[in-house]
XYZ file of C-alpha atoms in Angstrom:
670
model
C 124.987 69.648 64.247
C 126.926 69.131 67.477
C 124.885 69.512 70.627
C 127.835 71.355 72.150
C 127.248 74.300 69.846
C 123.550 74.794 70.526
C 122.638 75.724 74.118
C 119.028 74.790 73.316
C 119.736 71.340 71.883
C 118.240 69.570 74.915
C 114.665 70.739 75.402
C 113.712 68.370 78.223
C 115.987 68.871 81.217
C 113.620 68.420 84.151
C 114.105 64.682 84.739
C 117.703 64.345 83.580
C 119.802 67.023 85.280
C 121.556 66.813 88.611
C 121.043 69.208 91.528
C 123.949 71.503 90.618
C 122.791 71.856 87.035
C 119.248 72.462 88.262
C 120.409 75.513 90.242
C 122.063 76.862 87.081
C 119.069 76.405 84.806
C 115.960 76.850 86.963
C 114.324 80.272 86.779
C 112.667 81.419 90.025
C 110.321 83.842 88.220
C 107.396 81.426 88.373
C 107.694 80.458 92.047
C 105.930 83.574 93.336
C 102.918 82.620 91.208
C 102.599 79.109 92.677
C 103.204 79.489 96.413
C 100.129 77.311 97.026
C 102.422 74.425 96.096
C 104.324 75.008 99.354
C 101.325 75.358 101.670
C 99.314 72.715 103.520
C 96.594 70.994 101.500
C 96.319 68.797 98.440
C 97.139 70.390 95.085
C 96.717 69.350 91.459
C 99.397 71.028 89.344
C 98.245 71.405 85.736
C 100.369 72.283 82.742
C 100.981 71.443 79.107
C 104.078 69.530 78.098
C 107.140 71.591 78.865
C 105.328 74.108 81.052
C 107.656 73.562 84.029
C 105.574 71.273 86.278
C 108.348 68.795 87.005
C 110.902 71.548 87.595
C 108.584 73.083 90.189
C 107.979 69.722 91.872
C 111.743 69.183 91.976
C 111.960 72.052 94.470
C 110.459 69.626 96.996
C 113.533 67.378 96.737
C 116.105 67.699 99.566
C 119.114 67.326 97.255
C 117.893 70.286 95.177
C 117.470 72.337 98.324
C 120.976 71.456 99.506
C 122.447 72.323 96.090
C 121.132 75.868 96.465
C 122.764 76.149 99.867
C 126.085 74.793 98.616
C 126.137 77.132 95.624
C 125.343 80.206 97.690
C 122.165 80.868 95.706
C 119.041 81.687 97.678
C 116.501 78.853 97.624
C 113.547 80.146 95.514
C 110.820 79.078 97.960
C 109.778 81.928 100.308
C 111.471 81.591 103.702
C 108.232 81.250 105.650
C 107.238 78.246 103.504
C 110.462 76.225 103.674
C 109.514 74.080 106.660
C 108.651 70.967 104.666
C 109.875 67.483 103.871
C 109.340 66.395 100.275
C 109.018 62.886 98.846
C 107.252 61.332 95.925
C 107.141 59.247 92.792
C 107.542 59.912 89.091
C 105.191 57.326 87.653
C 107.101 56.917 84.397
C 110.480 56.427 86.042
C 108.971 54.070 88.622
C 107.696 51.829 85.792
C 104.002 51.988 86.667
C 102.998 51.140 83.077
C 104.401 47.641 83.542
C 101.426 46.760 85.730
C 99.424 46.469 82.532
C 101.346 43.215 81.969
C 99.248 41.631 84.706
C 95.900 41.879 82.921
C 94.522 41.171 79.469
C 91.864 42.882 77.426
C 89.408 40.182 78.335
C 90.182 40.367 82.079
C 87.111 40.760 84.272
C 86.520 43.600 86.718
C 87.694 41.508 89.657
C 91.073 40.974 88.002
C 91.423 44.686 87.259
C 90.533 45.504 90.856
C 93.277 43.202 92.086
C 95.875 44.818 89.839
C 94.782 48.305 90.929
C 95.220 47.381 94.593
C 98.667 45.985 93.866
C 99.620 49.157 91.944
C 98.441 51.242 94.898
C 100.529 49.126 97.263
C 103.580 49.562 95.006
C 103.086 53.357 95.014
C 102.799 53.272 98.828
C 106.127 51.524 99.248
C 107.936 53.634 96.652
C 106.867 56.869 98.349
C 107.577 55.481 101.828
C 111.172 54.661 100.865
C 111.602 58.097 99.286
C 110.245 59.785 102.418
C 112.709 57.991 104.674
C 115.556 58.711 102.256
C 114.593 62.395 102.168
C 114.726 62.576 105.973
C 118.149 60.956 105.980
C 119.390 63.406 103.374
C 118.079 66.393 105.298
C 119.711 65.191 108.514
C 123.037 64.442 106.834
C 123.184 67.856 105.220
C 123.585 69.517 108.624
C 121.995 72.703 109.849
C 121.743 74.563 106.555
C 118.933 77.117 106.511
C 118.727 76.560 110.265
C 115.606 78.625 110.941
C 113.581 76.777 108.295
C 115.068 73.292 108.590
C 112.189 70.768 108.875
C 114.075 68.355 111.142
C 114.314 68.761 114.901
C 117.585 69.587 116.613
C 119.210 66.693 118.400
C 118.590 64.149 115.654
C 116.106 61.845 117.336
C 116.697 58.196 116.574
C 115.390 56.969 113.224
C 115.724 53.465 114.655
C 113.074 54.322 117.245
C 110.840 55.667 114.492
C 111.392 52.448 112.506
C 110.524 50.337 115.544
C 107.308 52.226 116.230
C 106.338 52.192 112.570
C 106.933 48.434 112.239
C 104.883 47.845 115.365
C 101.905 49.795 114.012
C 101.831 48.081 110.620
C 103.065 44.621 111.635
C 99.547 43.222 111.200
C 99.984 43.531 107.430
C 102.602 40.779 107.486
C 105.334 42.705 105.722
C 107.180 44.244 108.669
C 108.272 42.653 111.921
C 108.247 44.446 115.264
C 111.519 45.827 116.572
C 112.976 46.738 113.176
C 115.740 49.336 113.002
C 115.888 51.854 110.171
C 118.195 49.766 107.968
C 116.032 46.679 108.374
C 112.966 48.746 107.571
C 114.520 50.171 104.409
C 115.735 46.747 103.324
C 112.244 45.309 103.693
C 110.754 48.159 101.675
C 113.371 47.690 98.937
C 112.686 43.964 98.903
C 108.978 44.643 98.490
C 109.669 46.940 95.529
C 111.955 44.286 93.974
C 109.206 41.721 94.398
C 106.889 43.996 92.476
C 109.506 44.304 89.754
C 109.539 40.536 89.469
C 105.782 40.482 89.458
C 105.253 42.961 86.612
C 107.938 41.300 84.495
C 106.011 38.038 84.960
C 108.901 36.401 86.822
C 106.719 35.147 89.663
C 104.294 32.269 89.587
C 100.635 32.988 90.212
C 100.775 31.050 93.464
C 103.726 33.008 94.828
C 102.178 36.246 93.630
C 99.027 35.536 95.601
C 100.954 34.474 98.689
C 103.204 37.526 98.606
C 100.759 40.258 97.838
C 97.043 39.643 98.075
C 97.026 39.083 101.819
C 99.504 41.878 102.593
C 98.629 44.750 100.238
C 98.431 48.002 102.197
C 95.463 50.302 101.979
C 95.986 53.337 99.782
C 98.165 55.980 101.452
C 98.061 54.293 104.859
C 101.795 53.618 105.161
C 102.623 57.178 104.155
C 100.272 58.878 106.599
C 101.417 56.563 109.408
C 105.066 57.336 108.692
C 104.420 61.087 108.506
C 102.597 61.057 111.847
C 105.291 59.024 113.599
C 108.109 61.188 112.243
C 106.583 64.016 114.288
C 105.601 62.090 117.425
C 109.042 60.468 117.613
C 110.751 63.841 117.298
C 112.409 63.305 113.925
C 110.793 66.331 112.291
C 109.252 69.427 113.833
C 105.575 69.456 114.740
C 105.178 72.436 112.412
C 106.863 70.737 109.446
C 104.735 69.763 106.478
C 105.100 66.507 104.571
C 104.561 67.099 100.857
C 104.229 64.035 98.620
C 104.345 64.598 94.878
C 102.985 62.184 92.270
C 104.209 63.298 88.877
C 103.028 62.307 85.370
C 99.576 61.264 86.512
C 98.426 61.547 82.881
C 100.692 58.625 81.967
C 98.171 56.207 83.468
C 95.799 56.972 80.593
C 98.130 54.978 78.323
C 97.254 51.798 80.186
C 93.687 52.089 78.910
C 94.992 51.376 75.396
C 95.870 47.799 76.349
C 93.162 47.192 78.932
C 90.106 49.403 78.963
C 89.642 51.230 82.237
C 92.844 50.013 83.924
C 94.679 53.336 83.897
C 91.546 55.180 84.951
C 91.098 52.785 87.853
C 94.688 53.304 89.064
C 94.062 57.047 88.864
C 91.093 56.465 91.167
C 93.430 54.700 93.593
C 95.602 57.826 93.705
C 92.489 59.981 94.058
C 91.746 58.206 97.334
C 94.960 59.698 98.718
C 93.706 63.154 97.704
C 90.433 62.517 99.535
C 92.305 62.069 102.814
C 91.686 65.176 104.944
C 94.108 64.446 107.744
C 96.909 66.846 108.634
C 99.736 64.335 108.222
C 100.369 64.506 104.448
C 99.648 66.950 101.627
C 99.721 65.494 98.117
C 100.813 67.256 94.924
C 99.686 65.616 91.694
C 101.406 66.832 88.531
C 99.461 66.243 85.325
C 98.813 67.543 81.857
C 95.300 68.852 81.345
C 94.087 65.876 79.320
C 95.178 63.453 82.040
C 92.853 64.735 84.756
C 89.306 63.337 84.507
C 86.370 65.714 84.366
C 84.833 63.734 87.202
C 87.695 62.456 89.399
C 86.166 59.405 91.083
C 87.475 57.491 94.060
C 88.435 53.848 93.764
C 85.491 51.526 93.187
C 82.870 54.040 94.268
C 80.720 56.832 92.904
C 82.251 59.417 95.257
C 84.030 62.320 93.574
C 86.925 64.553 94.516
C 85.700 68.121 94.823
C 87.868 71.048 93.763
C 88.480 73.600 96.550
C 87.126 71.110 99.063
C 89.430 68.130 98.594
C 92.137 69.818 96.539
C 93.192 73.115 95.010
C 94.150 73.718 91.392
C 97.372 75.326 90.188
C 97.416 75.909 86.426
C 100.913 76.850 85.231
C 99.652 77.696 81.741
C 97.086 80.202 82.966
C 99.728 81.995 85.014
C 102.094 82.284 82.055
C 99.535 83.146 79.391
C 99.110 86.774 78.440
C 96.003 88.632 79.573
C 94.732 91.910 78.206
C 97.064 93.925 80.441
C 100.595 93.281 79.185
C 102.077 94.789 82.363
C 100.886 91.782 84.381
C 102.386 89.268 81.938
C 105.312 87.498 83.641
C 106.296 85.213 80.762
C 108.675 87.646 78.939
C 110.837 88.023 82.056
C 110.617 84.280 82.681
C 111.703 83.482 79.108
C 114.515 86.045 79.196
C 115.861 84.590 82.430
C 115.818 81.030 81.094
C 117.494 82.186 77.868
C 120.249 83.893 79.855
C 120.765 80.792 82.001
C 121.093 78.590 78.917
C 123.674 80.941 77.401
C 125.639 81.286 80.641
C 125.818 77.500 81.021
C 126.807 77.033 77.368
C 130.266 75.759 76.489
C 130.232 77.553 73.135
C 128.630 81.004 73.482
C 129.430 83.727 75.975
C 127.704 86.987 76.790
C 129.395 89.644 78.885
C 126.919 92.504 78.624
C 124.587 93.493 81.427
C 121.744 93.723 78.919
C 119.425 91.031 77.595
C 121.148 88.218 75.665
C 117.816 87.420 74.007
C 117.579 90.953 72.634
C 121.249 90.832 71.637
C 120.795 87.652 69.592
C 117.353 88.264 68.097
C 117.063 92.031 68.159
C 113.917 94.051 68.558
C 110.854 92.965 66.595
C 110.090 95.696 64.041
C 106.656 97.272 63.745
C 104.381 96.074 60.910
C 105.268 99.312 59.081
C 108.976 98.468 59.326
C 108.449 94.817 58.402
C 106.614 95.849 55.228
C 109.949 96.843 53.656
C 111.048 93.166 53.848
C 108.817 92.412 50.887
C 110.157 95.033 48.449
C 113.453 95.340 46.644
C 112.650 98.946 45.711
C 110.466 101.422 47.576
C 108.539 102.479 44.478
C 107.262 98.904 43.986
C 104.762 99.458 46.795
C 102.768 101.819 44.596
C 101.677 98.866 42.465
C 99.574 97.617 45.392
C 97.314 100.677 45.336
C 94.145 99.248 43.806
C 91.420 101.512 45.174
C 92.778 104.991 44.492
C 91.354 108.167 46.041
C 89.019 110.085 43.726
C 91.157 113.231 43.489
C 94.584 113.739 41.987
C 96.031 115.633 44.929
C 95.216 112.819 47.361
C 96.574 110.240 44.899
C 99.817 112.171 44.545
C 100.229 112.357 48.323
C 99.312 108.668 48.692
C 102.018 107.555 46.251
C 104.582 109.562 48.171
C 103.292 108.251 51.483
C 103.340 104.618 50.337
C 106.955 104.880 49.183
C 107.823 105.789 52.772
C 105.348 103.328 54.292
C 104.457 100.351 52.001
C 101.950 98.978 54.516
C 99.733 101.974 53.784
C 99.039 100.700 50.279
C 96.951 97.909 51.823
C 95.459 100.236 54.430
C 94.487 102.741 51.700
C 92.670 100.031 49.736
C 90.774 98.938 52.850
C 89.859 102.496 53.790
C 88.467 103.176 50.319
C 86.389 99.966 50.432
C 85.093 100.707 53.936
C 84.688 104.488 53.899
C 84.747 105.427 50.234
C 87.466 106.920 48.052
C 86.437 110.523 48.662
C 89.020 111.294 51.326
C 91.712 113.904 51.818
C 95.077 114.103 53.525
C 95.298 116.405 56.540
C 98.154 118.571 57.734
C 99.208 117.432 61.211
C 102.117 119.421 62.613
C 103.436 120.051 59.130
C 103.057 116.450 57.929
C 100.350 115.375 55.474
C 98.574 112.312 56.851
C 95.821 110.080 55.421
C 92.677 109.691 57.560
C 93.612 106.236 58.911
C 96.805 107.729 60.375
C 95.004 110.384 62.369
C 94.992 110.147 66.152
C 91.222 109.713 66.178
C 91.613 106.479 64.175
C 94.394 104.993 66.300
C 92.384 101.908 67.261
C 91.177 101.318 63.703
C 94.811 101.296 62.622
C 96.132 99.217 65.540
C 93.571 96.475 64.994
C 94.356 96.129 61.264
C 98.137 96.451 60.988
C 98.936 92.758 61.266
C 96.197 91.685 58.872
C 97.386 94.358 56.413
C 100.952 93.017 56.662
C 99.667 89.503 56.002
C 97.833 90.688 52.882
C 100.883 92.619 51.720
C 103.075 89.497 51.993
C 100.431 87.478 50.142
C 100.214 90.093 47.367
C 103.993 89.897 46.991
C 103.749 86.068 46.876
C 105.965 85.731 49.923
C 105.598 84.081 53.294
C 104.771 86.163 56.326
C 107.948 86.501 58.398
C 108.422 86.398 62.152
C 111.613 87.480 63.868
C 112.884 89.469 66.817
C 112.395 89.101 70.561
C 108.700 90.047 70.729
C 107.712 87.650 67.936
C 109.523 84.696 69.518
C 108.030 85.424 72.950
C 104.559 86.015 71.501
C 104.570 82.853 69.400
C 105.463 80.846 72.518
C 101.979 81.489 73.892
C 103.291 81.408 77.456
C 104.813 77.917 77.055
C 108.515 77.725 77.844
C 109.028 74.551 75.794
C 107.774 76.310 72.654
C 110.046 79.245 73.421
C 113.068 76.956 73.729
C 112.054 75.048 70.586
C 112.099 78.267 68.586
C 115.492 79.197 70.029
C 116.786 75.717 69.205
C 115.634 75.909 65.582
C 116.914 79.463 65.098
C 120.370 78.590 66.407
C 120.416 75.372 64.355
C 119.628 77.360 61.194
C 122.378 79.827 62.020
C 124.873 77.037 62.719
C 124.036 75.345 59.410
C 124.625 78.593 57.552
C 128.007 79.030 59.254
C 129.129 75.402 59.472
C 132.766 75.796 58.452
C 133.367 78.660 60.852
C 132.028 76.673 63.800
C 133.832 73.455 62.966
C 137.108 75.396 63.075
C 136.156 77.329 66.202
C 137.934 76.721 69.493
C 136.819 78.030 72.843
C 133.950 80.382 73.540
C 132.673 82.872 70.997
C 130.555 85.962 71.415
C 126.799 85.618 71.151
C 125.862 86.396 67.539
C 123.251 88.811 66.273
C 121.234 86.478 64.019
C 119.760 88.005 60.874
C 116.011 88.166 60.294
C 115.952 85.651 57.404
C 117.652 82.989 59.502
C 115.317 83.673 62.416
C 112.259 83.477 60.175
C 113.381 80.098 58.825
C 114.050 78.739 62.312
C 110.682 79.912 63.609
C 108.925 78.304 60.636
C 110.733 75.009 61.334
C 109.608 75.172 64.976
C 106.029 75.800 63.848
C 106.148 72.854 61.441
C 107.575 70.612 64.172
C 104.694 71.606 66.461
C 102.178 70.686 63.769
C 103.805 67.276 63.322
C 103.811 66.664 67.069
C 100.068 67.204 67.121
C 99.571 63.656 65.865
C 99.912 62.321 69.416
C 97.239 61.618 72.015
C 93.458 61.309 72.187
C 91.504 62.115 69.027
C 94.822 62.935 67.345
C 93.495 62.564 63.805
C 90.389 64.640 64.514
C 92.401 67.297 66.337
C 94.806 67.496 63.422
C 91.879 67.877 61.025
C 90.396 70.581 63.264
C 93.630 72.571 63.452
C 94.389 72.319 59.746
C 90.837 73.186 58.764
C 90.693 76.178 61.084
C 94.149 77.338 60.014
C 93.197 77.323 56.327
C 89.837 78.903 57.070
C 91.338 81.724 59.127
C 93.933 82.352 56.413
C 91.289 82.612 53.715
C 89.106 84.857 55.858
C 91.948 87.227 56.674
C 93.579 87.277 53.247
C 90.279 87.612 51.386
C 88.942 90.414 53.573
C 90.326 93.330 51.513
C 88.145 95.727 53.481
C 89.989 94.723 56.669
C 86.530 94.721 58.182
C 87.091 91.737 60.472
C 90.677 91.567 61.809
C 89.524 89.152 64.527
C 89.176 86.338 61.987
C 91.985 84.326 63.580
C 89.624 83.044 66.286
C 86.064 81.813 66.732
C 83.338 82.179 69.336
C 80.654 79.555 70.007
C 77.768 79.825 72.451
C 77.650 77.494 75.438
C 74.166 76.443 74.390
C 75.446 75.349 70.980
C 78.245 73.346 72.561
C 75.823 71.520 74.840
C 73.886 70.353 71.790
C 76.807 68.378 70.367
C 78.715 66.082 72.689
C 81.147 65.069 69.927
C 82.068 68.655 68.987
C 82.397 69.636 72.629
C 84.699 66.675 73.262
C 86.818 67.532 70.235
C 87.218 71.179 71.238
C 87.938 70.277 74.860
C 90.594 67.772 73.871
C 92.160 70.301 71.498
C 92.404 72.746 74.414
C 93.754 70.103 76.796
C 96.509 69.145 74.364
C 97.387 72.782 73.670
C 96.172 72.879 70.054
C 93.630 75.556 70.947
C 93.399 78.153 73.688
C 90.001 79.046 75.068
C 88.426 81.515 77.458
C 85.071 82.996 78.358
C 83.745 85.464 75.792
C 81.431 88.335 76.667
C 78.645 88.183 74.108
C 76.964 91.089 72.367
C 73.660 89.377 73.146
C 72.573 90.093 76.695
C 72.717 87.070 78.968
C 74.289 84.778 76.371
C 77.341 82.811 77.469
C 79.971 82.081 74.857
C 83.427 80.575 74.612
C 86.156 81.801 72.275
C 88.827 79.588 70.740
C 92.135 80.440 69.102
C 94.796 78.294 67.510
C 97.978 78.020 69.563
C 100.205 80.927 68.564
C 103.033 78.617 67.468
C 100.844 77.398 64.567
C 100.622 80.906 63.079
C 103.813 80.724 60.959
C 102.670 77.432 59.442
C 99.299 78.863 58.440
C 100.683 82.357 57.679
C 98.212 84.151 59.930
C 98.819 86.775 62.648
C 99.010 85.488 66.207
C 97.966 88.828 67.730
C 94.398 88.847 69.095
C 93.223 92.383 68.526
C 89.504 92.163 67.788
C 86.354 90.133 68.413
C 86.620 86.573 67.013
C 84.220 85.193 64.404
C 80.816 84.246 65.812
C 80.134 80.660 64.688
C 77.506 78.002 65.144
C 78.188 74.275 65.102
C 76.821 73.862 61.587
C 79.368 76.394 60.395
C 82.151 74.586 62.241
C 81.048 71.291 60.698
C 81.258 72.799 57.217
C 84.736 74.163 57.929
C 85.870 70.699 59.022
C 84.296 69.011 55.999
C 85.765 71.494 53.527
C 89.155 71.698 55.141
C 88.836 75.440 55.507
C 88.026 76.181 51.872
C 84.891 78.174 52.476
C 85.640 81.209 50.335
C 86.098 84.866 51.135
C 83.907 86.760 53.598
C 80.782 88.332 52.243
C 80.905 91.977 51.293
C 78.068 92.724 53.699
C 79.727 90.926 56.623
C 79.277 93.303 59.526
C 81.256 91.362 62.095
C 80.348 89.882 65.448
C 76.574 90.317 65.219
C 76.417 87.488 62.696
C 75.205 84.039 63.745
C 76.904 82.116 60.958
C 80.110 82.491 59.022
C 78.325 81.879 55.734
């Protein structure tokens, strides 16, 4: 299907779009949550793939800043934090992986050390050139945002800066004293080209040694020297900050596949920059969770970086993930804004209303009671699901009538009878006869079991559980904007396939469609399946896939087999910290699953006094694939490691819950 027709065809925009397009597509909703990124001090910016790390780091670029000014759109960074100069390196685009060409698996530690020093030198020069270029851009743009412009008025000579810089670092043998700015830039570019020749094996060993080993700069030294001199020579204000970003830090882990420890060692080179406590430069390292070591060591030493002492942590995922209080959840507004921006920049759809385009296209997500009608052609069919009837005719008569109006209550009635007994009566509440589970006093009992009841209803009707509407799409995203866009992409693709001829004949813009629930459900399922397939990437990929599939099947069987609806929290598990400490392999597996986004974890308050536990849930986007609710409404299953091992070995086929299962006081799931 043509990419022109689907505004969500391209999921990864961060590294490919120009400044003008960035202004169109970037949502400022997240900026208020990450203002630490624009304050003095080193920062590690964590986030899963597609969480928005690179887009946030792009705000440090001068061309992005100028694009906001030119377009008349207010720059998203708070005004009091705009006094900065940004520069940096994207490790993938810079070609850092090519340094693995310089060593072999059998290379000794001395050879690896040499390559790490050369990689650090390359990073120095790349960032130095970008810093100078950023200054030139800022000066050429004029006095935009005059009060917060990082450069000094009067445009002090960059040639004088270049001369002073060359004089200070001339001892390294790369620069000569008296250089002007063009000569300085040309020498830096030449150095980078020489590295390109080196990593493509175009240089002889002798020339390599002559060019580099005697002249390699110490880690970060060129950058801090340049930053200091830019202030002392009057190029930038004394109050201006120099922010250097290093993006895709996790990429270095790939180098370990060809040469053990090489990528980790280059990470340690970068860590040395973060250990620098001077005021000249503040580093921002962008990485996925799995890319940051548990113990971030410094190059060739046992010293460690210390969080909150050497650097601060910004976790994009934690800021976008829903907490217990929905009112504090910023992701729905964030997702809605990005959706609107995609539609407004589309060359196929248009939306003129002042309302939400997301709601207009997907509609409101129905309640479980409303969704229950999706599984019946006729209302009276729901009566066939009443298995555990009340023990009096009057109640049975009222129940049949009630179920015809609310099919979900057939499942709820069965569960109530199994839990509380079949000797119950309907009560008159404001002229309406209600069963006991619909009384106000049982509101929480009902709320916690609705989604599990809907799942069992769909299973009884031999149909798949369906997700559709705005709330389902936002909820299944789990606070990850990439997963939100993936669902939108698949939904629109399904709709386009179903209306192919109409779109092929279409000319110009067309109104945003209201997509039916069946098409949405199919698109969401395709997005879920794609997420499962993507799981086969990264560390412990096979084991993580086995873990996810085993847990998914296990949770499904627990929830579908629990006819009493006694344990609606069976879509998650809780394991004590003590248990986890007893198995390094299981702890590693669970940690990696969290770092790659397969699982979500958090502290869990235990029923046992003083016990520390951790709860784990599958990523919400996997729910359609496994046909389980993504809502977390009750205590998860309390498990021990033996139980988890059995789930993994049996692939989730562990049978239905026991009839006497009383919930979270158990110590085993068997």
